[in-house]
Short mmCIF file of C-alpha atoms in Angstrom, two decimals:
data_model
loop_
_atom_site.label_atom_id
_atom_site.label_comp_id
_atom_site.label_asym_id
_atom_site.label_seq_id
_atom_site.Cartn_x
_atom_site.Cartn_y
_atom_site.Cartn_z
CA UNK A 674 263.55 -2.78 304.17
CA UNK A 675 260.57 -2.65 306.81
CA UNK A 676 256.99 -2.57 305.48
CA UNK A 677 256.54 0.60 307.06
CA UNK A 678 259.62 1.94 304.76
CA UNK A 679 257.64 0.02 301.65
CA UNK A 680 253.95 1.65 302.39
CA UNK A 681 255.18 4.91 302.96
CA UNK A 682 252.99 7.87 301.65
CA UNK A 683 254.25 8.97 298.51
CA UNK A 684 255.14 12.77 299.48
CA UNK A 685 254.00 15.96 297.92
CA UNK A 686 256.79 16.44 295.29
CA UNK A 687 256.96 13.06 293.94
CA UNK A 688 253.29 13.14 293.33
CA UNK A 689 253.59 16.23 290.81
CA UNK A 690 256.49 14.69 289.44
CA UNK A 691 254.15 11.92 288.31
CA UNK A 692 252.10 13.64 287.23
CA UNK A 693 254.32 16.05 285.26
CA UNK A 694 256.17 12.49 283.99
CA UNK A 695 252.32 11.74 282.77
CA UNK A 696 251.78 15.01 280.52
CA UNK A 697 255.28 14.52 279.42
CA UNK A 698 254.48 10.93 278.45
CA UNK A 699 251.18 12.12 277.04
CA UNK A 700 253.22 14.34 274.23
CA UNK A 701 254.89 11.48 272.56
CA UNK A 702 252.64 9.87 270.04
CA UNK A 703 253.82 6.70 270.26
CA UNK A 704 253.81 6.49 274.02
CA UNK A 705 250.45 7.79 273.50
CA UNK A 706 249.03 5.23 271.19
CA UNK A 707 249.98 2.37 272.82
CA UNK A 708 248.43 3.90 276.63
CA UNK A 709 245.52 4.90 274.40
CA UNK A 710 244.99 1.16 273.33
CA UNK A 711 245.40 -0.22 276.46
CA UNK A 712 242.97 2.04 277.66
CA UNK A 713 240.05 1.56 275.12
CA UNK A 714 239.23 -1.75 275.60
CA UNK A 715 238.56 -1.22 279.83
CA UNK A 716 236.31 1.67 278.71
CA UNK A 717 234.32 -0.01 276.52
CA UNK A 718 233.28 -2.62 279.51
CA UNK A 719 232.80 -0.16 281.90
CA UNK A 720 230.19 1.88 279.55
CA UNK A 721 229.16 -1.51 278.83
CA UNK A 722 228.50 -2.55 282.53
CA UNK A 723 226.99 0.58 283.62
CA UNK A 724 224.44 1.39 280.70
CA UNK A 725 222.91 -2.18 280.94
CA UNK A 726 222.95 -1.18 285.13
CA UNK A 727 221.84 2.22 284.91
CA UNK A 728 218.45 1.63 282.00
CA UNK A 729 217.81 -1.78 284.56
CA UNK A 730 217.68 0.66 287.53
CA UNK A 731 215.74 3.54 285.23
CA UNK A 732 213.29 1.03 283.12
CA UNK A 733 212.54 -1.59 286.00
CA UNK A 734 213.39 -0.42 289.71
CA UNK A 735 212.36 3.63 289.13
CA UNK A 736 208.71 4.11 289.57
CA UNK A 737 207.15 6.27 287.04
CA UNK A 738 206.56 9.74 287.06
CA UNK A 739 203.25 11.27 288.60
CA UNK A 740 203.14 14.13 286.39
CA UNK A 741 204.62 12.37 283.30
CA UNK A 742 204.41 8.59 283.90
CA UNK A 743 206.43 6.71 282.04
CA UNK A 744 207.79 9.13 279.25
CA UNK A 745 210.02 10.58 282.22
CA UNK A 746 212.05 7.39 281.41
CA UNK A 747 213.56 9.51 278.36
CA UNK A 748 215.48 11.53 281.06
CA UNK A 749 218.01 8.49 281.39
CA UNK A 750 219.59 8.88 277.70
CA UNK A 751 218.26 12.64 277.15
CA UNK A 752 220.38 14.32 280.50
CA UNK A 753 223.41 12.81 280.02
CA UNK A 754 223.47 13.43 276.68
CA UNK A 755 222.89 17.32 277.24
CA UNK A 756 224.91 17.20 279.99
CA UNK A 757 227.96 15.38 277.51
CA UNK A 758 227.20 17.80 274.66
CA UNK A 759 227.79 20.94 276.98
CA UNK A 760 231.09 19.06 279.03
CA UNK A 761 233.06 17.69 275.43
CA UNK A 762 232.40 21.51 274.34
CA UNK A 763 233.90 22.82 277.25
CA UNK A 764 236.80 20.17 277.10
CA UNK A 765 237.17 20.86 273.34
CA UNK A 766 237.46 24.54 274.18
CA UNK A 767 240.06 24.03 277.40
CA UNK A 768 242.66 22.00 275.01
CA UNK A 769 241.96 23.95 271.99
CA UNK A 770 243.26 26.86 273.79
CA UNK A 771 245.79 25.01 275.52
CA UNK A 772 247.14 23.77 272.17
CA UNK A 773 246.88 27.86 270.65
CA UNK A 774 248.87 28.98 273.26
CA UNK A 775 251.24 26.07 273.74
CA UNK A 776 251.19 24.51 270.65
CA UNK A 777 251.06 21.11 272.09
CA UNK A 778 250.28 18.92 268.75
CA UNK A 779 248.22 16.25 271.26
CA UNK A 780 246.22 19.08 272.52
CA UNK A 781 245.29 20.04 268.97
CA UNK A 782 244.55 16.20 268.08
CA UNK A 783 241.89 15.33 271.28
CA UNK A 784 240.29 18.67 270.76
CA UNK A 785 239.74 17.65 267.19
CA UNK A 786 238.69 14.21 268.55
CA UNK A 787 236.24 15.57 271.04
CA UNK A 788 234.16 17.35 268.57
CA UNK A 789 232.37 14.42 266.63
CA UNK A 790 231.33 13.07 269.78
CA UNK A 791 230.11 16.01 270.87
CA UNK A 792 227.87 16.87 268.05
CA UNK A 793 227.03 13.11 268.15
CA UNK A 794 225.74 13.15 271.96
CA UNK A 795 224.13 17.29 271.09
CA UNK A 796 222.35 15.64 268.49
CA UNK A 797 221.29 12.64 270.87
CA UNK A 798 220.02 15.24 273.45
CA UNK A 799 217.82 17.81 270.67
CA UNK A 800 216.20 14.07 269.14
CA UNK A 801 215.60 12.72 272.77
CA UNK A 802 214.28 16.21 273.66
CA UNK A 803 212.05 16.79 271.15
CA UNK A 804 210.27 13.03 271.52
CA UNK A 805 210.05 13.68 275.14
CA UNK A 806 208.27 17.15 274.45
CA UNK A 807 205.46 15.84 272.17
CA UNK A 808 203.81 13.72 275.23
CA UNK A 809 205.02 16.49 277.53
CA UNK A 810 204.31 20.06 276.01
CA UNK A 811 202.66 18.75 273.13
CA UNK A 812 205.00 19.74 270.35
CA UNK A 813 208.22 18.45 269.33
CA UNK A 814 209.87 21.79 269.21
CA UNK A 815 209.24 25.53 269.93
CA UNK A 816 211.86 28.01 269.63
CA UNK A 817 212.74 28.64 273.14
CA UNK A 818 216.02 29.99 274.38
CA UNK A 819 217.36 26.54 276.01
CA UNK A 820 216.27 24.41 272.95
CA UNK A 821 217.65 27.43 270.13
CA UNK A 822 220.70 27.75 272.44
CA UNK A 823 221.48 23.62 272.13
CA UNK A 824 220.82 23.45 268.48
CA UNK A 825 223.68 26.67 267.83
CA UNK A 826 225.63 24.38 269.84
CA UNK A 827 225.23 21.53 266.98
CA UNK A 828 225.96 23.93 264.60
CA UNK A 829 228.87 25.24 266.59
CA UNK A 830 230.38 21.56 266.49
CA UNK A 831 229.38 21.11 263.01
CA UNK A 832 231.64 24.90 262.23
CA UNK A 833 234.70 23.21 264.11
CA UNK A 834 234.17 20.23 262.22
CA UNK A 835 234.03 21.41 258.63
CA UNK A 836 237.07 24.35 259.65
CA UNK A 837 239.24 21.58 260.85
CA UNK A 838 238.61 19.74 256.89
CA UNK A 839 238.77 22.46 255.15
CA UNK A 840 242.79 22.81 254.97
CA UNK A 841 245.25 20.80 253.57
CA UNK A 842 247.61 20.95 256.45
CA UNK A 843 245.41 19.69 258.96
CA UNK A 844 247.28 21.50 262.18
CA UNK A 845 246.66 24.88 260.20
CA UNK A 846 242.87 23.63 260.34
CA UNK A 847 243.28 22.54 263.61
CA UNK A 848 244.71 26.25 264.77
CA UNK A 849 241.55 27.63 262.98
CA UNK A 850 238.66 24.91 264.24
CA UNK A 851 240.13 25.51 268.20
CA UNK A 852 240.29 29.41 267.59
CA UNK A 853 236.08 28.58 267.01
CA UNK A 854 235.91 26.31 269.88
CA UNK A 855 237.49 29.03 271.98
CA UNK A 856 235.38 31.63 270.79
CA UNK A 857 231.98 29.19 270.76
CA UNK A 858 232.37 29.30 274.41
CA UNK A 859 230.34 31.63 275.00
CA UNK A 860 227.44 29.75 274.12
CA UNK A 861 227.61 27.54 277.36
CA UNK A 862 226.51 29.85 279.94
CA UNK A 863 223.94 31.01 277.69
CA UNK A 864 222.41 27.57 277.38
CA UNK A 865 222.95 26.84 281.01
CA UNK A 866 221.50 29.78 282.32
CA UNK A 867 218.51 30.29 279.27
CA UNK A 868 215.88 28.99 281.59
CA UNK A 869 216.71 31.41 284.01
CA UNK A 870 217.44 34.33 281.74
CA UNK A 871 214.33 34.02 279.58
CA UNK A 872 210.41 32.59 280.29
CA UNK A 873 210.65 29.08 278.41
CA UNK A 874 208.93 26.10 278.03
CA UNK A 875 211.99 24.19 279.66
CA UNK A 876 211.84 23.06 282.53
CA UNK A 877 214.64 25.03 285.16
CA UNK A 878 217.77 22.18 286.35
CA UNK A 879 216.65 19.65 288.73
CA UNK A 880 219.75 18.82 289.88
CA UNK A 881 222.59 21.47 290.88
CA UNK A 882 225.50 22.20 293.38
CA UNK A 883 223.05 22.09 296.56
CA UNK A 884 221.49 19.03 295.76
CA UNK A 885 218.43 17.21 294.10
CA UNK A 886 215.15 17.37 293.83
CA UNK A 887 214.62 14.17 291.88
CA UNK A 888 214.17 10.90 294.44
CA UNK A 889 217.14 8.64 294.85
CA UNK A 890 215.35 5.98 293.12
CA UNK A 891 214.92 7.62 290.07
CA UNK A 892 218.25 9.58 290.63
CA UNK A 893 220.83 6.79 290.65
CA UNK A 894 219.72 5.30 287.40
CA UNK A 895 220.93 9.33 286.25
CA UNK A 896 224.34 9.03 287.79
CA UNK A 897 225.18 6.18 286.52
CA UNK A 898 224.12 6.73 282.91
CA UNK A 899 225.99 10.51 283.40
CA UNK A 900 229.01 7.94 284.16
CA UNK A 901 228.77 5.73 281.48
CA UNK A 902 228.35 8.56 278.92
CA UNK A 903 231.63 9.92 280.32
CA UNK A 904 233.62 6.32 279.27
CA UNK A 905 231.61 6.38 275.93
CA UNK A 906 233.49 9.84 275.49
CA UNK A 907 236.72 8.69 276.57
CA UNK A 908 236.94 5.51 274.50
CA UNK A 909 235.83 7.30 271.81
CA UNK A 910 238.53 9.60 271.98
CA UNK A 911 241.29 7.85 272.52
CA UNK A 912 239.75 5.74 269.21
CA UNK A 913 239.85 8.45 266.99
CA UNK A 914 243.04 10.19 268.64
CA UNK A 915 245.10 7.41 267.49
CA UNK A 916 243.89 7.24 263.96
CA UNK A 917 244.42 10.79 263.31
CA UNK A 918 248.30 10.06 265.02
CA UNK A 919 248.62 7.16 263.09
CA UNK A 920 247.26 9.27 260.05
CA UNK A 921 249.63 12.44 260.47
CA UNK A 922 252.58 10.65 261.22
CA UNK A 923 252.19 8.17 258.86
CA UNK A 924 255.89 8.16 257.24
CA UNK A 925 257.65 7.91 260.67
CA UNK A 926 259.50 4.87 262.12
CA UNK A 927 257.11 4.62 264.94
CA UNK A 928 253.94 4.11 262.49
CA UNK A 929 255.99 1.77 260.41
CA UNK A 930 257.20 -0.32 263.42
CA UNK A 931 253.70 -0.51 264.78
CA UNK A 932 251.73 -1.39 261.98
CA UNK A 933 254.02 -4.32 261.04
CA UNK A 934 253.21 -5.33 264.80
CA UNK A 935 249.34 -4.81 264.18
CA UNK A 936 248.17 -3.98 267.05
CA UNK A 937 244.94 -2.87 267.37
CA UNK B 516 203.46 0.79 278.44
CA UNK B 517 202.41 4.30 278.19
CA UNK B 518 203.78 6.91 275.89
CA UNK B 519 205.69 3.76 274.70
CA UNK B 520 206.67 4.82 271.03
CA UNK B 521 208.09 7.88 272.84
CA UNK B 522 210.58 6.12 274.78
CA UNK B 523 211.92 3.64 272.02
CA UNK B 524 211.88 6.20 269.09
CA UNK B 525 214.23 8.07 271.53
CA UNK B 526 216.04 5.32 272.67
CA UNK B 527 216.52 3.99 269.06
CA UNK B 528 218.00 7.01 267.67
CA UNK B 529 220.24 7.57 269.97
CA UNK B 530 221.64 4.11 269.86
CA UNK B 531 221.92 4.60 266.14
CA UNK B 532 223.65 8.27 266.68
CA UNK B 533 226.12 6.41 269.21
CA UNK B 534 226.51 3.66 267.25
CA UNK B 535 227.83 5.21 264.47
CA UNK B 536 229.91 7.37 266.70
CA UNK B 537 231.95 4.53 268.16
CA UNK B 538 231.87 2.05 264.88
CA UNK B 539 232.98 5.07 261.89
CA UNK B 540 236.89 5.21 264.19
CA UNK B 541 237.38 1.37 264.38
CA UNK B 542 236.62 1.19 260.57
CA UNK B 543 238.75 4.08 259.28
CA UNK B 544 241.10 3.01 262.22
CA UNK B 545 241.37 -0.33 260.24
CA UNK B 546 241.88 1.10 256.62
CA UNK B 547 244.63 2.87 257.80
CA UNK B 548 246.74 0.45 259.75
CA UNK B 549 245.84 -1.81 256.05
CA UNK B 550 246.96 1.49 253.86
CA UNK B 551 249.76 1.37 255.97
CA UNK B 552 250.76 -2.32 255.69
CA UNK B 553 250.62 -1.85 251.80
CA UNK B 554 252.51 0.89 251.60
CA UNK B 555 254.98 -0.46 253.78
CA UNK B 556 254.97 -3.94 251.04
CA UNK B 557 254.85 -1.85 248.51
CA UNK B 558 258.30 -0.21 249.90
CA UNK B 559 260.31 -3.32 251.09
#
Protein backbone atom coordinates (compact mmCIF):
# COMPACT_ATOMS: atom_id res chain seq x y z
CA UNK A 1 0.00 0.00 0.00
CA UNK A 2 1.60 3.51 -0.97
CA UNK A 3 1.14 6.43 1.45
CA UNK A 4 -0.60 8.19 -1.10
CA UNK A 5 -3.26 5.11 -1.13
CA UNK A 6 -3.16 5.49 3.00
CA UNK A 7 -3.77 9.54 3.11
CA UNK A 8 -6.30 9.52 0.64
CA UNK A 9 -9.28 11.99 1.15
CA UNK A 10 -12.01 10.25 2.61
CA UNK A 11 -14.74 10.81 -0.29
CA UNK A 12 -18.15 12.32 -0.12
CA UNK A 13 -20.23 9.16 0.64
CA UNK A 14 -18.17 7.65 3.23
CA UNK A 15 -18.22 10.86 5.12
CA UNK A 16 -22.20 10.75 5.54
CA UNK A 17 -21.92 7.26 6.20
CA UNK A 18 -20.01 8.28 9.31
CA UNK A 19 -21.84 10.35 10.17
CA UNK A 20 -25.13 8.45 9.71
CA UNK A 21 -23.02 5.37 11.67
CA UNK A 22 -22.70 8.32 14.50
CA UNK A 23 -26.60 9.12 14.95
CA UNK A 24 -27.11 5.46 14.67
CA UNK A 25 -24.57 4.89 17.44
CA UNK A 26 -26.03 7.84 19.29
CA UNK A 27 -29.59 5.82 19.66
CA UNK A 28 -28.26 2.99 21.67
CA UNK A 29 -28.09 3.87 25.30
CA UNK A 30 -25.43 1.94 26.15
CA UNK A 31 -23.22 2.96 23.29
CA UNK A 32 -24.27 6.26 24.41
CA UNK A 33 -23.26 6.16 28.00
CA UNK A 34 -20.07 4.94 27.69
CA UNK A 35 -19.14 7.89 24.57
CA UNK A 36 -20.91 10.19 27.01
CA UNK A 37 -18.33 9.30 29.82
CA UNK A 38 -15.51 9.42 27.83
CA UNK A 39 -16.52 12.64 26.78
CA UNK A 40 -17.23 14.44 30.16
CA UNK A 41 -14.13 14.38 31.67
CA UNK A 42 -12.21 16.35 28.34
CA UNK A 43 -15.02 18.92 28.75
CA UNK A 44 -14.63 19.63 32.05
CA UNK A 45 -10.73 20.68 31.33
CA UNK A 46 -11.44 22.51 28.47
CA UNK A 47 -14.18 24.82 30.40
CA UNK A 48 -11.65 24.57 32.97
CA UNK A 49 -8.70 25.93 30.80
CA UNK A 50 -10.59 28.52 29.06
CA UNK A 51 -12.61 30.26 31.99
CA UNK A 52 -9.37 30.70 34.08
CA UNK A 53 -7.93 32.15 30.28
CA UNK A 54 -10.78 34.08 29.30
CA UNK A 55 -11.55 36.18 33.20
CA UNK A 56 -7.26 36.51 33.04
CA UNK A 57 -7.67 38.18 29.60
CA UNK A 58 -11.14 40.13 30.83
CA UNK A 59 -9.97 41.04 34.64
CA UNK A 60 -6.15 41.80 33.90
CA UNK A 61 -5.19 42.41 30.07
CA UNK A 62 -8.79 44.35 29.04
CA UNK A 63 -8.62 47.96 29.90
CA UNK A 64 -11.64 49.28 31.50
CA UNK A 65 -14.48 50.82 30.08
CA UNK A 66 -14.61 54.72 29.45
CA UNK A 67 -18.18 55.02 29.89
CA UNK A 68 -18.53 52.28 32.58
CA UNK A 69 -15.04 51.55 33.97
CA UNK A 70 -14.66 48.64 35.52
CA UNK A 71 -18.33 47.29 36.05
CA UNK A 72 -18.12 46.52 32.14
CA UNK A 73 -16.09 43.51 33.49
CA UNK A 74 -19.66 41.87 34.30
CA UNK A 75 -20.06 41.47 30.47
CA UNK A 76 -17.57 38.37 30.63
CA UNK A 77 -20.04 35.99 32.75
CA UNK A 78 -23.36 38.13 31.93
CA UNK A 79 -23.14 37.62 27.66
CA UNK A 80 -22.42 34.28 27.56
CA UNK A 81 -24.75 33.46 29.88
CA UNK A 82 -27.64 35.26 27.84
CA UNK A 83 -26.24 34.17 24.92
CA UNK A 84 -26.35 30.15 26.54
CA UNK A 85 -29.85 30.72 27.95
CA UNK A 86 -31.26 31.74 24.41
CA UNK A 87 -28.89 28.78 22.38
CA UNK A 88 -29.88 25.55 25.09
CA UNK A 89 -33.60 26.94 24.41
CA UNK A 90 -33.25 26.78 20.91
CA UNK A 91 -31.38 23.32 21.13
CA UNK A 92 -34.04 22.10 23.62
CA UNK A 93 -36.67 23.14 21.11
CA UNK A 94 -34.74 21.53 17.78
CA UNK A 95 -34.59 17.89 19.61
CA UNK A 96 -37.79 18.23 21.35
CA UNK A 97 -39.36 18.39 18.05
CA UNK A 98 -37.11 16.04 16.56
CA UNK A 99 -38.02 13.49 19.25
CA UNK A 100 -42.24 14.47 18.63
CA UNK A 101 -41.94 13.71 15.26
CA UNK A 102 -39.47 10.85 15.31
CA UNK A 103 -39.84 9.56 18.51
CA UNK A 104 -36.21 9.12 19.02
CA UNK A 105 -36.12 8.25 23.00
CA UNK A 106 -32.34 10.09 23.08
CA UNK A 107 -33.84 13.09 21.55
CA UNK A 108 -36.47 13.20 24.26
CA UNK A 109 -33.68 12.52 27.06
CA UNK A 110 -30.97 15.61 25.99
CA UNK A 111 -33.90 17.89 25.46
CA UNK A 112 -34.93 17.08 28.98
CA UNK A 113 -31.23 17.44 29.93
CA UNK A 114 -30.78 20.78 28.30
CA UNK A 115 -33.42 22.49 30.23
CA UNK A 116 -31.86 22.73 33.85
CA UNK A 117 -28.93 24.19 32.40
CA UNK A 118 -30.67 26.47 30.64
CA UNK A 119 -32.72 27.96 33.35
CA UNK A 120 -29.45 27.68 35.36
CA UNK A 121 -27.29 29.95 32.84
CA UNK A 122 -31.07 32.36 32.22
CA UNK A 123 -30.95 32.78 35.75
CA UNK A 124 -27.05 33.57 35.70
CA UNK A 125 -27.70 36.21 32.94
CA UNK A 126 -31.15 38.16 34.79
CA UNK A 127 -28.71 38.14 38.40
CA UNK A 128 -25.56 39.33 36.40
CA UNK A 129 -27.87 41.80 34.58
CA UNK A 130 -29.51 43.28 37.17
CA UNK A 131 -26.00 43.94 39.34
CA UNK A 132 -24.56 45.36 36.27
CA UNK A 133 -27.67 47.78 35.87
CA UNK A 134 -27.55 49.33 39.40
CA UNK A 135 -23.97 51.10 38.64
CA UNK A 136 -25.14 51.45 35.04
CA UNK A 137 -28.88 52.69 34.84
CA UNK A 138 -29.20 53.00 38.38
CA UNK A 139 -31.76 50.35 39.19
CA UNK A 140 -31.53 46.74 39.33
CA UNK A 141 -34.53 46.16 37.21
CA UNK A 142 -37.20 48.02 35.12
CA UNK A 143 -39.68 46.24 33.17
CA UNK A 144 -38.38 46.62 29.74
CA UNK A 145 -39.14 44.36 26.84
CA UNK A 146 -35.50 42.61 26.65
CA UNK A 147 -35.28 42.12 30.50
CA UNK A 148 -39.46 40.93 30.76
CA UNK A 149 -38.75 38.89 27.59
CA UNK A 150 -35.55 36.90 29.46
CA UNK A 151 -37.33 36.42 32.69
CA UNK A 152 -40.63 34.53 30.56
CA UNK A 153 -37.81 32.67 29.28
CA UNK A 154 -36.94 31.41 33.03
CA UNK A 155 -40.31 30.74 33.50
CA UNK A 156 -40.60 29.03 30.16
CA UNK A 157 -37.71 26.56 31.38
CA UNK A 158 -39.14 26.35 34.74
CA UNK A 159 -42.93 25.15 32.68
CA UNK A 160 -40.78 22.41 30.78
CA UNK A 161 -39.28 21.50 33.88
CA UNK A 162 -42.19 20.93 36.22
CA UNK A 163 -44.37 19.29 32.83
CA UNK A 164 -41.61 16.85 32.33
CA UNK A 165 -42.17 15.77 36.57
CA UNK A 166 -45.40 15.91 36.60
CA UNK A 167 -46.16 12.28 34.99
CA UNK A 168 -45.47 9.06 36.08
CA UNK A 169 -44.25 7.77 32.81
CA UNK A 170 -41.63 10.14 32.29
CA UNK A 171 -41.56 9.87 28.15
CA UNK A 172 -45.41 10.83 28.37
CA UNK A 173 -43.93 13.97 30.34
CA UNK A 174 -41.29 14.22 28.11
CA UNK A 175 -43.89 14.31 24.88
CA UNK A 176 -45.72 17.09 26.89
CA UNK A 177 -42.50 19.31 28.32
CA UNK A 178 -40.98 19.27 24.33
CA UNK A 179 -44.59 20.07 22.91
CA UNK A 180 -43.82 23.52 25.42
CA UNK A 181 -40.35 23.83 24.29
CA UNK A 182 -41.62 23.77 20.73
CA UNK A 183 -44.24 26.11 21.28
CA UNK A 184 -41.91 28.50 23.79
CA UNK A 185 -40.05 29.22 20.71
CA UNK A 186 -41.49 31.92 19.94
CA UNK A 187 -40.13 33.78 22.66
CA UNK A 188 -36.55 33.91 21.08
CA UNK A 189 -36.97 36.32 18.39
CA UNK A 190 -38.92 38.36 20.63
CA UNK A 191 -36.08 38.68 23.10
CA UNK A 192 -33.54 39.02 20.36
CA UNK A 193 -35.15 41.56 18.51
CA UNK A 194 -36.96 43.57 21.86
CA UNK A 195 -34.37 46.26 21.68
CA UNK A 196 -35.15 46.89 18.30
CA UNK A 197 -38.89 46.41 18.43
CA UNK A 198 -39.52 48.55 21.51
CA UNK A 199 -37.57 51.93 23.16
CA UNK A 200 -35.70 50.17 26.21
CA UNK A 201 -33.25 50.77 28.58
CA UNK A 202 -31.05 47.89 26.99
CA UNK A 203 -28.54 48.52 25.31
CA UNK A 204 -29.01 47.28 21.21
CA UNK A 205 -26.28 43.94 20.38
CA UNK A 206 -22.77 44.92 20.13
CA UNK A 207 -21.74 42.17 18.38
CA UNK A 208 -23.67 40.62 15.23
CA UNK A 209 -23.19 38.88 11.77
CA UNK A 210 -21.15 41.99 10.28
CA UNK A 211 -18.88 42.32 12.96
CA UNK A 212 -17.98 44.12 16.33
CA UNK A 213 -17.96 47.09 17.76
CA UNK A 214 -16.30 46.10 21.02
CA UNK A 215 -12.14 46.30 20.71
CA UNK A 216 -10.30 43.06 20.28
CA UNK A 217 -8.86 43.43 23.61
CA UNK A 218 -11.85 43.43 25.41
CA UNK A 219 -13.48 41.11 22.73
CA UNK A 220 -11.38 37.94 23.01
CA UNK A 221 -11.80 37.61 26.72
CA UNK A 222 -15.90 37.33 25.25
CA UNK A 223 -15.13 34.57 22.84
CA UNK A 224 -13.52 32.62 24.85
CA UNK A 225 -15.84 32.72 27.85
CA UNK A 226 -18.90 32.23 24.95
CA UNK A 227 -16.63 28.95 24.37
CA UNK A 228 -16.21 27.77 27.62
CA UNK A 229 -19.93 28.24 28.48
CA UNK A 230 -20.60 26.03 25.45
CA UNK A 231 -18.35 22.87 27.18
CA UNK A 232 -20.03 23.77 30.58
CA UNK A 233 -23.33 22.92 28.56
CA UNK A 234 -22.08 19.95 26.98
CA UNK A 235 -20.58 18.24 30.02
CA UNK A 236 -23.43 19.00 31.74
CA UNK A 237 -25.51 17.25 29.46
CA UNK A 238 -24.01 14.37 28.77
CA UNK A 239 -23.90 14.23 32.98
CA UNK A 240 -27.37 14.28 33.42
CA UNK A 241 -28.23 12.34 30.04
CA UNK A 242 -26.72 9.33 31.44
CA UNK A 243 -28.38 9.38 34.79
CA UNK A 244 -31.75 9.72 33.42
CA UNK A 245 -30.57 6.45 30.89
CA UNK A 246 -29.23 4.78 33.65
CA UNK A 247 -32.51 5.76 35.59
CA UNK A 248 -35.15 4.62 32.84
CA UNK A 249 -33.52 1.62 31.92
CA UNK A 250 -32.70 0.60 35.11
CA UNK A 251 -33.91 -3.25 34.93
CA UNK A 252 -32.01 -3.95 31.65
CA UNK A 253 -28.86 -6.11 31.21
CA UNK A 254 -26.89 -3.19 30.04
CA UNK A 255 -27.50 -1.13 33.46
CA UNK A 256 -26.87 -4.27 35.40
CA UNK A 257 -23.61 -5.12 33.53
CA UNK A 258 -22.38 -1.58 33.92
CA UNK A 259 -22.98 -0.83 37.32
CA UNK A 260 -21.27 -4.04 38.54
CA UNK A 261 -18.30 -2.52 36.36
CA UNK A 262 -18.72 0.99 38.14
CA UNK A 263 -17.74 3.12 35.94
CA UNK A 264 -18.19 6.49 36.44
CA UNK B 1 -11.41 48.63 42.32
CA UNK B 2 -14.37 50.53 41.29
CA UNK B 3 -17.93 49.37 41.33
CA UNK B 4 -16.12 46.37 43.00
CA UNK B 5 -19.09 44.73 45.01
CA UNK B 6 -20.79 44.83 41.58
CA UNK B 7 -18.50 42.60 39.90
CA UNK B 8 -18.05 39.88 42.72
CA UNK B 9 -21.77 39.81 43.84
CA UNK B 10 -22.22 38.90 40.11
CA UNK B 11 -19.48 36.78 39.79
CA UNK B 12 -20.38 34.93 43.08
CA UNK B 13 -23.78 34.05 42.17
CA UNK B 14 -23.21 32.81 39.21
CA UNK B 15 -20.51 30.50 40.37
CA UNK B 16 -22.97 29.33 42.97
CA UNK B 17 -25.90 28.96 40.13
CA UNK B 18 -23.20 26.88 38.04
CA UNK B 19 -22.00 25.18 40.73
CA UNK B 20 -24.93 23.62 41.67
CA UNK B 21 -25.72 22.97 38.07
CA UNK B 22 -22.74 20.72 37.46
CA UNK B 23 -22.44 19.14 41.24
CA UNK B 24 -26.69 18.14 41.74
CA UNK B 25 -25.92 15.26 38.32
CA UNK B 26 -22.66 13.76 39.78
CA UNK B 27 -24.51 13.33 43.18
CA UNK B 28 -27.82 11.84 42.00
CA UNK B 29 -25.55 10.21 39.25
CA UNK B 30 -23.86 8.44 42.28
CA UNK B 31 -27.07 7.36 44.26
CA UNK B 32 -28.15 5.69 41.42
CA UNK B 33 -25.27 3.62 40.18
CA UNK B 34 -25.31 2.74 44.53
CA UNK B 35 -29.36 2.04 44.26
CA UNK B 36 -28.37 0.04 41.54
CA UNK B 37 -25.53 -2.01 43.11
CA UNK B 38 -28.03 -2.86 46.02
CA UNK B 39 -30.59 -3.86 44.14
CA UNK B 40 -28.51 -5.88 42.08
CA UNK B 41 -27.10 -7.65 45.89
CA UNK B 42 -30.20 -7.67 46.95
CA UNK B 43 -31.14 -9.96 43.71
CA UNK B 44 -28.08 -12.34 43.45
Amino acid sequence: MTPESVHKPTSRPARTNAVMLFFHHMGSPPWFYAFAGRCIPVLWVLFGVLTVTGLYLGFFKAPADYLQGESFRIMYIHVPSAWMSMMIYAGMAVMGFIALVWRIRMMEILAMCSAPVGAAFTLAALISGSLWGKPTWGTYWVWDARLTSELVLLFLYFGVMSLHSAYDDPRKGAKAACLLAVVGLVNLPIIHYSVKWWNTLHQDASIGLSGSSIHPSMLWPLLIMAIATKCFYLANLLTRARVMLLEQDSRKAWVREEVAGVRG
Amino acid sequence: MEHAFYIWCAYGACAVILAWTSIAPIIRHRRVVREQQESTKAGS
